[in-house]
PDB file of C-alpha atoms in Angstrom:
ATOM      1  CA  GLN A   1       0.000   0.000   0.000  1.00  0.00           C
ATOM      2  CA  VAL A   2       1.349   3.425  -1.023  1.00  0.00           C
ATOM      3  CA  GLN A   3       0.343   6.950  -0.060  1.00  0.00           C
ATOM      4  CA  LEU A   4       1.229   9.786  -2.450  1.00  0.00           C
ATOM      5  CA  VAL A   5       1.237  13.501  -1.600  1.00  0.00           C
ATOM      6  CA  GLU A   6       1.751  16.178  -4.257  1.00  0.00           C
ATOM      7  CA  SER A   7       3.128  19.634  -3.537  1.00  0.00           C
ATOM      8  CA  GLY A   8       4.548  22.635  -5.378  1.00  0.00           C
ATOM      9  CA  GLY A   9       1.454  23.893  -7.143  1.00  0.00           C
ATOM     10  CA  GLY A  10       0.437  27.528  -7.156  1.00  0.00           C
ATOM     11  CA  LEU A  11      -0.307  30.586  -9.244  1.00  0.00           C
ATOM     12  CA  VAL A  12       2.138  31.599 -11.960  1.00  0.00           C
ATOM     13  CA  GLN A  13       2.050  33.887 -14.979  1.00  0.00           C
ATOM     14  CA  ALA A  14       2.242  32.530 -18.511  1.00  0.00           C
ATOM     15  CA  GLY A  15       5.826  31.757 -19.430  1.00  0.00           C
ATOM     16  CA  GLY A  16       6.780  30.991 -15.858  1.00  0.00           C
ATOM     17  CA  SER A  17       7.899  27.769 -14.218  1.00  0.00           C
ATOM     18  CA  LEU A  18       6.901  25.469 -11.373  1.00  0.00           C
ATOM     19  CA  ARG A  19       8.299  22.232 -10.013  1.00  0.00           C
ATOM     20  CA  LEU A  20       5.867  19.721  -8.596  1.00  0.00           C
ATOM     21  CA  SER A  21       6.930  17.065  -6.120  1.00  0.00           C
ATOM     22  CA  CYS A  22       5.265  13.797  -5.189  1.00  0.00           C
ATOM     23  CA  ALA A  23       6.361  12.252  -1.914  1.00  0.00           C
ATOM     24  CA  ALA A  24       5.568   8.597  -1.317  1.00  0.00           C
ATOM     25  CA  SER A  25       5.126   6.722   1.927  1.00  0.00           C
ATOM     26  CA  GLY A  26       4.177   3.188   2.762  1.00  0.00           C
ATOM     27  CA  ARG A  27       5.801   0.158   1.242  1.00  0.00           C
ATOM     28  CA  THR A  28       8.070  -0.298  -1.767  1.00  0.00           C
ATOM     29  CA  PHE A  29       7.606   3.022  -3.551  1.00  0.00           C
ATOM     30  CA  SER A  30      10.788   2.574  -5.570  1.00  0.00           C
ATOM     31  CA  ARG A  31       9.510  -0.494  -7.415  1.00  0.00           C
ATOM     32  CA  TYR A  32       6.736   1.432  -9.173  1.00  0.00           C
ATOM     33  CA  ALA A  33       6.827   3.263 -12.444  1.00  0.00           C
ATOM     34  CA  MET A  34       5.201   6.664 -11.910  1.00  0.00           C
ATOM     35  CA  GLY A  35       3.045   9.094 -13.813  1.00  0.00           C
ATOM     36  CA  TRP A  36       1.631  12.599 -13.687  1.00  0.00           C
ATOM     37  CA  PHE A  37      -1.911  13.403 -14.816  1.00  0.00           C
ATOM     38  CA  ARG A  38      -3.957  16.585 -14.800  1.00  0.00           C
ATOM     39  CA  GLN A  39      -7.624  17.505 -14.739  1.00  0.00           C
ATOM     40  CA  ALA A  40      -9.269  20.857 -15.399  1.00  0.00           C
ATOM     41  CA  PRO A  41     -12.858  21.627 -14.295  1.00  0.00           C
ATOM     42  CA  GLY A  42     -15.353  19.941 -16.579  1.00  0.00           C
ATOM     43  CA  LYS A  43     -12.663  17.992 -18.419  1.00  0.00           C
ATOM     44  CA  GLU A  44     -11.280  14.466 -18.381  1.00  0.00           C
ATOM     45  CA  ARG A  45      -8.196  13.530 -16.427  1.00  0.00           C
ATOM     46  CA  ASP A  46      -5.372  13.512 -18.977  1.00  0.00           C
ATOM     47  CA  PHE A  47      -1.946  11.921 -19.097  1.00  0.00           C
ATOM     48  CA  VAL A  48       0.971  14.329 -18.743  1.00  0.00           C
ATOM     49  CA  ALA A  49       4.186  12.363 -18.208  1.00  0.00           C
ATOM     50  CA  ALA A  50       5.480   9.017 -16.953  1.00  0.00           C
ATOM     51  CA  ILE A  51       8.768   7.454 -15.891  1.00  0.00           C
ATOM     52  CA  THR A  52       9.928   3.886 -15.288  1.00  0.00           C
ATOM     53  CA  TRP A  53      11.289   2.692 -11.954  1.00  0.00           C
ATOM     54  CA  SER A  54      14.902   2.822 -13.176  1.00  0.00           C
ATOM     55  CA  SER A  55      14.383   6.126 -15.049  1.00  0.00           C
ATOM     56  CA  ASP A  56      15.576   4.495 -18.271  1.00  0.00           C
ATOM     57  CA  SER A  57      12.451   5.635 -20.138  1.00  0.00           C
ATOM     58  CA  THR A  58      10.244   8.703 -19.966  1.00  0.00           C
ATOM     59  CA  TYR A  59       7.017   9.532 -21.777  1.00  0.00           C
ATOM     60  CA  TYR A  60       5.223  12.811 -22.398  1.00  0.00           C
ATOM     61  CA  ALA A  61       1.949  14.037 -23.771  1.00  0.00           C
ATOM     62  CA  ASP A  62       2.418  15.937 -27.018  1.00  0.00           C
ATOM     63  CA  SER A  63       1.036  19.071 -25.378  1.00  0.00           C
ATOM     64  CA  VAL A  64       3.921  19.248 -22.873  1.00  0.00           C
ATOM     65  CA  LYS A  65       6.885  17.872 -24.844  1.00  0.00           C
ATOM     66  CA  GLY A  66       9.831  20.220 -24.712  1.00  0.00           C
ATOM     67  CA  ARG A  67       8.368  22.124 -21.753  1.00  0.00           C
ATOM     68  CA  PHE A  68       7.915  19.561 -18.952  1.00  0.00           C
ATOM     69  CA  THR A  69      10.462  17.134 -17.521  1.00  0.00           C
ATOM     70  CA  ILE A  70       9.669  14.183 -15.273  1.00  0.00           C
ATOM     71  CA  SER A  71      12.330  12.756 -12.969  1.00  0.00           C
ATOM     72  CA  ARG A  72      12.594  10.691  -9.809  1.00  0.00           C
ATOM     73  CA  ASP A  73      14.867  10.057  -6.870  1.00  0.00           C
ATOM     74  CA  ASN A  74      14.081   6.629  -5.487  1.00  0.00           C
ATOM     75  CA  ALA A  75      16.360   7.161  -2.487  1.00  0.00           C
ATOM     76  CA  LYS A  76      14.121  10.086  -1.492  1.00  0.00           C
ATOM     77  CA  ASN A  77      10.883   8.343  -2.484  1.00  0.00           C
ATOM     78  CA  THR A  78      10.042  11.344  -4.633  1.00  0.00           C
ATOM     79  CA  VAL A  79       9.041  11.994  -8.235  1.00  0.00           C
ATOM     80  CA  TYR A  80       9.196  15.455  -9.789  1.00  0.00           C
ATOM     81  CA  LEU A  81       7.588  17.342 -12.631  1.00  0.00           C
ATOM     82  CA  GLN A  82       9.511  20.399 -13.796  1.00  0.00           C
ATOM     83  CA  MET A  83       7.158  22.635 -15.763  1.00  0.00           C
ATOM     84  CA  ASN A  84       8.601  25.435 -17.885  1.00  0.00           C
ATOM     85  CA  SER A  85       7.062  27.878 -20.362  1.00  0.00           C
ATOM     86  CA  LEU A  86       3.689  27.436 -18.711  1.00  0.00           C
ATOM     87  CA  LYS A  87       0.536  28.320 -20.614  1.00  0.00           C
ATOM     88  CA  PRO A  88      -2.998  29.092 -19.395  1.00  0.00           C
ATOM     89  CA  ALA A  89      -4.029  25.753 -20.941  1.00  0.00           C
ATOM     90  CA  ASP A  90      -1.821  24.029 -18.356  1.00  0.00           C
ATOM     91  CA  THR A  91      -4.168  25.169 -15.572  1.00  0.00           C
ATOM     92  CA  ALA A  92      -5.455  22.067 -13.801  1.00  0.00           C
ATOM     93  CA  VAL A  93      -5.207  19.924 -10.718  1.00  0.00           C
ATOM     94  CA  TYR A  94      -2.103  17.774 -11.121  1.00  0.00           C
ATOM     95  CA  TYR A  95      -2.083  14.225  -9.767  1.00  0.00           C
ATOM     96  CA  CYS A  96       0.784  11.884  -9.078  1.00  0.00           C
ATOM     97  CA  ALA A  97       0.139   8.178  -9.624  1.00  0.00           C
ATOM     98  CA  ALA A  98       1.966   4.893  -9.080  1.00  0.00           C
ATOM     99  CA  HIS A  99       1.844   2.326 -11.865  1.00  0.00           C
ATOM    100  CA  ASN A 100       1.199  -1.371 -11.276  1.00  0.00           C
ATOM    101  CA  SER A 101       4.663  -2.504 -12.391  1.00  0.00           C
ATOM    102  CA  TYR A 102       8.342  -1.530 -12.666  1.00  0.00           C
ATOM    103  CA  GLN A 103       7.905  -0.368 -16.243  1.00  0.00           C
ATOM    104  CA  PHE A 104       5.262   0.098 -18.908  1.00  0.00           C
ATOM    105  CA  TYR A 105       4.028  -2.466 -21.422  1.00  0.00           C
ATOM    106  CA  SER A 106       2.029  -2.065 -24.617  1.00  0.00           C
ATOM    107  CA  GLY A 107       2.129   1.711 -24.285  1.00  0.00           C
ATOM    108  CA  ASN A 108       0.011   1.672 -21.136  1.00  0.00           C
ATOM    109  CA  TYR A 109       1.756   4.676 -19.557  1.00  0.00           C
ATOM    110  CA  TYR A 110      -1.145   6.844 -20.763  1.00  0.00           C
ATOM    111  CA  ASP A 111      -3.857   4.592 -19.320  1.00  0.00           C
ATOM    112  CA  LEU A 112      -5.363   5.715 -15.995  1.00  0.00           C
ATOM    113  CA  ALA A 113      -6.530   2.160 -15.321  1.00  0.00           C
ATOM    114  CA  SER A 114      -2.930   0.903 -15.216  1.00  0.00           C
ATOM    115  CA  TYR A 115      -2.123   2.970 -12.103  1.00  0.00           C
ATOM    116  CA  ASN A 116      -2.846   1.551  -8.665  1.00  0.00           C
ATOM    117  CA  TYR A 117      -2.334   4.560  -6.380  1.00  0.00           C
ATOM    118  CA  TRP A 118      -3.170   8.253  -6.663  1.00  0.00           C
ATOM    119  CA  GLY A 119      -2.326  11.381  -4.722  1.00  0.00           C
ATOM    120  CA  GLN A 120      -4.830  14.051  -3.673  1.00  0.00           C
ATOM    121  CA  GLY A 121      -3.709  16.516  -6.336  1.00  0.00           C
ATOM    122  CA  THR A 122      -2.149  19.975  -6.322  1.00  0.00           C
ATOM    123  CA  GLN A 123      -3.619  23.014  -8.078  1.00  0.00           C
ATOM    124  CA  VAL A 124      -1.651  24.744 -10.825  1.00  0.00           C
ATOM    125  CA  THR A 125      -3.073  28.007 -12.142  1.00  0.00           C
ATOM    126  CA  VAL A 126      -1.434  29.859 -15.031  1.00  0.00           C
ATOM    127  CA  SER A 127      -2.617  33.408 -15.663  1.00  0.00           C
ATOM    128  CA  SER A 128      -2.406  35.154 -19.022  1.00  0.00           C
TER     129      SER A 128
END
């Protein structure tokens, strides 16, 4: 069982940057591949980025490629999302999630159903 807590959200102007953190507690955090998702009011929860347990592979939604970077430090039980060149369209609640395996198979990094644990979310608001 894993508990995930996101932090680092806030209000930022367009073009600015934020770094989100996801701290894990419980058992065996380091064995899980991890992902970030986001959800705006009235919209579906969308995939943002994912990373394998060993950090040998990363994946990004087309909308954030070149702007966001996912990373992790297993020794600190923490996964990060560095967000640069933020746009108003990035405004959403951002959720950290733990995948059900060490790595992804059949491109399932984008699939919400493949993640076993979810954090409570942190609000990111980008003003124009």
